[in-house]
Amino acid sequence: KNEVEQSPQNLTAQEGEFITINCSYSVGISALHWLQQHPGGGIVSLFMLSSGKKKHGRLIATINIQEKHSSLHITASHPRDSAVYICALPLVGKLIFGTGTRLQVFP
Amino acid sequence: DTGVSQDPRHKITKRGQNVTFRCDPISEHNRLYWYRQTLGQGPEFLTYFQNEAQLEKSRLLSDRFSAERPKGSFSTLEIQRTEQGDSAMYLCASSTNRDRGSFGEQYFGPGTRLTVT
């Protein structure tokens, strides 16, 4: 069993829709990362959170440490949000990554 | 642009050849990571450095792979006798960490895409 599981693996949406991506993990952690990867490979860190909720523009990340679950929400989705979204756990100095959720937003 | 650069961005090589990749982290970052990503998968940890010390190596890093960070600044990742299975995106990231147990936000480079023919 992978330490980090994401769902769904693939997601398509119409512009304007509310998007939710889920991440469940099986190990104890103090924080969790959400990352965005665009075609071509570049990875950008979106959030690092250890409790509650963080918001940045149209992106919202929540985490429940006790339930070992985190969600990434995108409000009013836009085609430029199309990317792979990855959750990652810091473990013993390094990141363990989920397999990612590929999001495509159509106009 | 995150401030982390990698060179080259693309490398095509024939099986059996040696290749070397370079990563220049953000200058004040003391920690540097190498990851490998194959198509459709999330990145996998290879190794990381705290300053010039290599603190951990994944079992993915066979003896054909070697990484260095000689002056605690840039790092190189060398693959000897490349195999087709080495074809992947090699990602570098850097961060600032107070001590071995702490963990700071990582900034990723654009990656080096290796194709072994």
GROMACS .gro file of C-alpha atoms in nm:
model
  224
    1LYS     CA    1   0.000   0.000   0.000
    2ASN     CA    2   0.132   0.343  -0.095
    3GLU     CA    3   0.190   0.584   0.188
    4VAL     CA    4   0.008   0.855  -0.009
    5GLU     CA    5  -0.308   0.798  -0.210
    6GLN     CA    6  -0.475   1.061  -0.427
    7SER     CA    7  -0.817   1.065  -0.587
    8PRO     CA    8  -0.931   1.100  -0.849
    9GLN     CA    9  -0.642   1.015  -1.081
   10ASN     CA   10  -0.796   1.212  -1.365
   11LEU     CA   11  -1.050   1.491  -1.352
   12THR     CA   12  -1.216   1.694  -1.624
   13ALA     CA   13  -1.427   2.000  -1.558
   14GLN     CA   14  -1.600   2.285  -1.733
   15GLU     CA   15  -1.471   2.634  -1.672
   16GLY     CA   16  -1.627   2.777  -1.357
   17GLU     CA   17  -1.679   2.446  -1.178
   18PHE     CA   18  -1.571   2.384  -0.821
   19ILE     CA   19  -1.292   2.125  -0.807
   20THR     CA   20  -1.195   1.895  -0.519
   21ILE     CA   21  -0.888   1.673  -0.511
   22ASN     CA   22  -0.834   1.438  -0.219
   23CYS     CA   23  -0.523   1.303  -0.052
   24SER     CA   24  -0.512   1.030   0.211
   25TYR     CA   25  -0.201   0.906   0.384
   26SER     CA   26  -0.108   0.630   0.623
   27VAL     CA   27   0.184   0.771   0.822
   28GLY     CA   28   0.207   1.029   1.094
   29ILE     CA   29   0.321   1.366   0.965
   30SER     CA   30   0.348   1.719   1.091
   31ALA     CA   31   0.271   1.889   0.759
   32LEU     CA   32   0.163   1.816   0.403
   33HIS     CA   33   0.246   1.980   0.072
   34TRP     CA   34   0.032   2.046  -0.231
   35LEU     CA   35   0.226   2.095  -0.553
   36GLN     CA   36   0.129   2.185  -0.908
   37GLN     CA   37   0.306   2.046  -1.213
   38HIS     CA   38   0.243   2.189  -1.559
   39PRO     CA   39   0.318   2.013  -1.888
   40GLY     CA   40   0.692   2.037  -1.942
   41GLY     CA   41   0.769   1.931  -1.587
   42GLY     CA   42   0.809   2.239  -1.370
   43ILE     CA   43   0.677   2.189  -1.015
   44VAL     CA   44   0.549   2.476  -0.806
   45SER     CA   45   0.471   2.455  -0.437
   46LEU     CA   46   0.114   2.567  -0.368
   47PHE     CA   47   0.074   2.505   0.003
   48MET     CA   48   0.251   2.359   0.302
   49LEU     CA   49   0.002   2.312   0.583
   50SER     CA   50  -0.005   2.140   0.917
   51SER     CA   51  -0.358   2.213   1.038
   52GLY     CA   52  -0.688   2.367   0.941
   53LYS     CA   53  -0.714   2.554   0.616
   54LYS     CA   54  -0.507   2.780   0.393
   55LYS     CA   55  -0.631   2.997   0.108
   56HIS     CA   56  -0.445   3.154  -0.180
   57GLY     CA   57  -0.657   3.320  -0.445
   58ARG     CA   58  -0.896   3.060  -0.582
   59LEU     CA   59  -0.712   2.773  -0.417
   60ILE     CA   60  -0.804   2.635  -0.075
   61ALA     CA   61  -0.626   2.353   0.105
   62THR     CA   62  -0.755   2.177   0.414
   63ILE     CA   63  -0.605   1.910   0.634
   64ASN     CA   64  -0.731   1.685   0.911
   65ILE     CA   65  -0.424   1.540   1.082
   66GLN     CA   66  -0.628   1.298   1.297
   67GLU     CA   67  -0.810   1.152   0.995
   68LYS     CA   68  -0.491   1.162   0.782
   69HIS     CA   69  -0.670   1.339   0.500
   70SER     CA   70  -0.624   1.657   0.301
   71SER     CA   71  -0.820   1.822   0.023
   72LEU     CA   72  -0.733   2.080  -0.239
   73HIS     CA   73  -1.020   2.288  -0.373
   74ILE     CA   74  -1.025   2.516  -0.674
   75THR     CA   75  -1.310   2.763  -0.695
   76ALA     CA   76  -1.428   2.906  -1.029
   77SER     CA   77  -1.192   2.679  -1.222
   78HIS     CA   78  -1.023   2.812  -1.535
   79PRO     CA   79  -0.847   2.639  -1.826
   80ARG     CA   80  -0.514   2.772  -1.698
   81ASP     CA   81  -0.567   2.556  -1.386
   82SER     CA   82  -0.513   2.250  -1.607
   83ALA     CA   83  -0.214   2.070  -1.457
   84VAL     CA   84  -0.120   1.776  -1.240
   85TYR     CA   85  -0.176   1.835  -0.869
   86ILE     CA   86   0.039   1.634  -0.631
   87CYS     CA   87   0.025   1.595  -0.256
   88ALA     CA   88   0.347   1.514  -0.080
   89LEU     CA   89   0.451   1.420   0.273
   90PRO     CA   90   0.774   1.526   0.439
   91LEU     CA   91   0.925   1.212   0.590
   92VAL     CA   92   1.268   1.198   0.749
   93GLY     CA   93   1.395   1.496   0.556
   94LYS     CA   94   1.255   1.415   0.212
   95LEU     CA   95   0.924   1.434   0.029
   96ILE     CA   96   0.713   1.127  -0.049
   97PHE     CA   97   0.481   1.206  -0.338
   98GLY     CA   98   0.140   1.086  -0.442
   99THR     CA   99   0.090   0.985  -0.805
  100GLY     CA  100  -0.093   1.305  -0.881
  101THR     CA  101  -0.433   1.409  -1.011
  102ARG     CA  102  -0.443   1.523  -1.372
  103LEU     CA  103  -0.693   1.807  -1.406
  104GLN     CA  104  -0.823   1.937  -1.738
  105VAL     CA  105  -1.054   2.237  -1.739
  106PHE     CA  106  -1.235   2.305  -2.064
  107PRO     CA  107  -1.370   2.645  -2.168
  108ASP     CA  108   1.104   3.081  -1.229
  109THR     CA  109   1.166   2.941  -0.880
  110GLY     CA  110   1.534   3.037  -0.870
  111VAL     CA  111   1.653   2.676  -0.904
  112SER     CA  112   1.815   2.601  -1.239
  113GLN     CA  113   1.906   2.273  -1.404
  114ASP     CA  114   2.125   2.199  -1.701
  115PRO     CA  115   2.072   2.056  -1.953
  116ARG     CA  116   1.695   2.068  -1.990
  117HIS     CA  117   1.696   1.774  -2.231
  118LYS     CA  118   1.949   1.499  -2.291
  119ILE     CA  119   1.933   1.220  -2.544
  120THR     CA  120   2.201   0.956  -2.511
  121LYS     CA  121   2.274   0.608  -2.631
  122ARG     CA  122   2.260   0.313  -2.398
  123GLY     CA  123   2.591   0.259  -2.225
  124GLN     CA  124   2.701   0.621  -2.231
  125ASN     CA  125   2.763   0.830  -1.919
  126VAL     CA  126   2.564   1.147  -1.853
  127THR     CA  127   2.599   1.424  -1.597
  128PHE     CA  128   2.335   1.673  -1.488
  129ARG     CA  129   2.384   1.993  -1.293
  130CYS     CA  130   2.160   2.170  -1.045
  131ASP     CA  131   2.212   2.523  -0.913
  132PRO     CA  132   1.994   2.579  -0.605
  133ILE     CA  133   1.880   2.906  -0.454
  134SER     CA  134   2.203   3.044  -0.313
  135GLU     CA  135   2.112   3.061   0.055
  136HIS     CA  136   1.950   2.717   0.062
  137ASN     CA  137   2.147   2.460   0.258
  138ARG     CA  138   1.952   2.153   0.147
  139LEU     CA  139   1.944   2.009  -0.206
  140TYR     CA  140   1.735   1.716  -0.330
  141TRP     CA  141   1.734   1.497  -0.638
  142TYR     CA  142   1.416   1.324  -0.752
  143ARG     CA  143   1.328   1.110  -1.053
  144GLN     CA  144   0.992   1.108  -1.227
  145THR     CA  145   0.874   0.863  -1.490
  146LEU     CA  146   0.576   0.920  -1.714
  147GLY     CA  147   0.244   0.921  -1.530
  148GLN     CA  148   0.402   0.883  -1.188
  149GLY     CA  149   0.480   1.117  -0.905
  150PRO     CA  150   0.843   1.204  -0.836
  151GLU     CA  151   1.054   0.955  -0.638
  152PHE     CA  152   1.326   1.054  -0.396
  153LEU     CA  153   1.684   0.974  -0.499
  154THR     CA  154   1.915   1.156  -0.260
  155TYR     CA  155   1.965   1.476  -0.066
  156PHE     CA  156   2.244   1.693   0.070
  157GLN     CA  157   2.269   1.917   0.372
  158ASN     CA  158   2.539   2.161   0.263
  159GLU     CA  159   2.809   1.934   0.114
  160ALA     CA  160   2.714   1.623   0.311
  161GLN     CA  161   2.505   1.357   0.138
  162LEU     CA  162   2.265   1.253   0.414
  163GLU     CA  163   2.053   0.988   0.248
  164LYS     CA  164   2.040   0.781  -0.068
  165SER     CA  165   1.739   0.588  -0.191
  166ARG     CA  166   1.770   0.222  -0.283
  167LEU     CA  167   1.666   0.347  -0.629
  168LEU     CA  168   2.014   0.496  -0.656
  169SER     CA  169   2.213   0.202  -0.790
  170ASP     CA  170   2.591   0.203  -0.798
  171ARG     CA  171   2.571   0.348  -1.149
  172PHE     CA  172   2.441   0.671  -0.998
  173SER     CA  173   2.654   0.917  -0.808
  174ALA     CA  174   2.575   1.264  -0.678
  175GLU     CA  175   2.803   1.531  -0.542
  176ARG     CA  176   2.774   1.875  -0.392
  177PRO     CA  177   3.141   1.958  -0.346
  178LYS     CA  178   3.122   2.310  -0.207
  179GLY     CA  179   2.772   2.302  -0.070
  180SER     CA  180   2.640   2.505  -0.363
  181PHE     CA  181   2.567   2.341  -0.700
  182SER     CA  182   2.525   1.966  -0.733
  183THR     CA  183   2.588   1.712  -1.006
  184LEU     CA  184   2.416   1.381  -1.070
  185GLU     CA  185   2.606   1.134  -1.286
  186ILE     CA  186   2.467   0.818  -1.439
  187GLN     CA  187   2.721   0.572  -1.572
  188ARG     CA  188   2.650   0.308  -1.836
  189THR     CA  189   2.297   0.438  -1.895
  190GLU     CA  190   2.013   0.194  -1.951
  191GLN     CA  191   1.678   0.249  -2.121
  192GLY     CA  192   1.511   0.225  -1.781
  193ASP     CA  193   1.698   0.539  -1.677
  194SER     CA  194   1.482   0.745  -1.913
  195ALA     CA  195   1.294   0.987  -1.690
  196MET     CA  196   1.271   1.346  -1.573
  197TYR     CA  197   1.536   1.424  -1.312
  198LEU     CA  198   1.423   1.698  -1.077
  199CYS     CA  199   1.628   1.903  -0.835
  200ALA     CA  200   1.488   2.100  -0.542
  201SER     CA  201   1.635   2.312  -0.268
  202SER     CA  202   1.522   2.436   0.069
  203THR     CA  203   1.638   2.597   0.390
  204ASN     CA  204   1.647   2.374   0.698
  205ARG     CA  205   1.766   2.463   1.045
  206ASP     CA  206   1.867   2.109   1.133
  207ARG     CA  207   1.841   1.751   1.009
  208GLY     CA  208   1.499   1.697   1.159
  209SER     CA  209   1.337   2.012   1.027
  210PHE     CA  210   1.172   2.052   0.691
  211GLY     CA  211   1.135   2.364   0.483
  212GLU     CA  212   0.938   2.439   0.171
  213GLN     CA  213   1.109   2.299  -0.136
  214TYR     CA  214   1.166   2.496  -0.456
  215PHE     CA  215   1.191   2.286  -0.768
  216GLY     CA  216   1.399   2.331  -1.080
  217PRO     CA  217   1.254   2.277  -1.429
  218GLY     CA  218   1.403   1.928  -1.453
  219THR     CA  219   1.630   1.748  -1.696
  220ARG     CA  220   1.450   1.508  -1.928
  221LEU     CA  221   1.673   1.211  -2.010
  222THR     CA  222   1.602   0.982  -2.303
  223VAL     CA  223   1.818   0.674  -2.341
  224THR     CA  224   1.795   0.515  -2.686
   0.00000   0.00000   0.00000
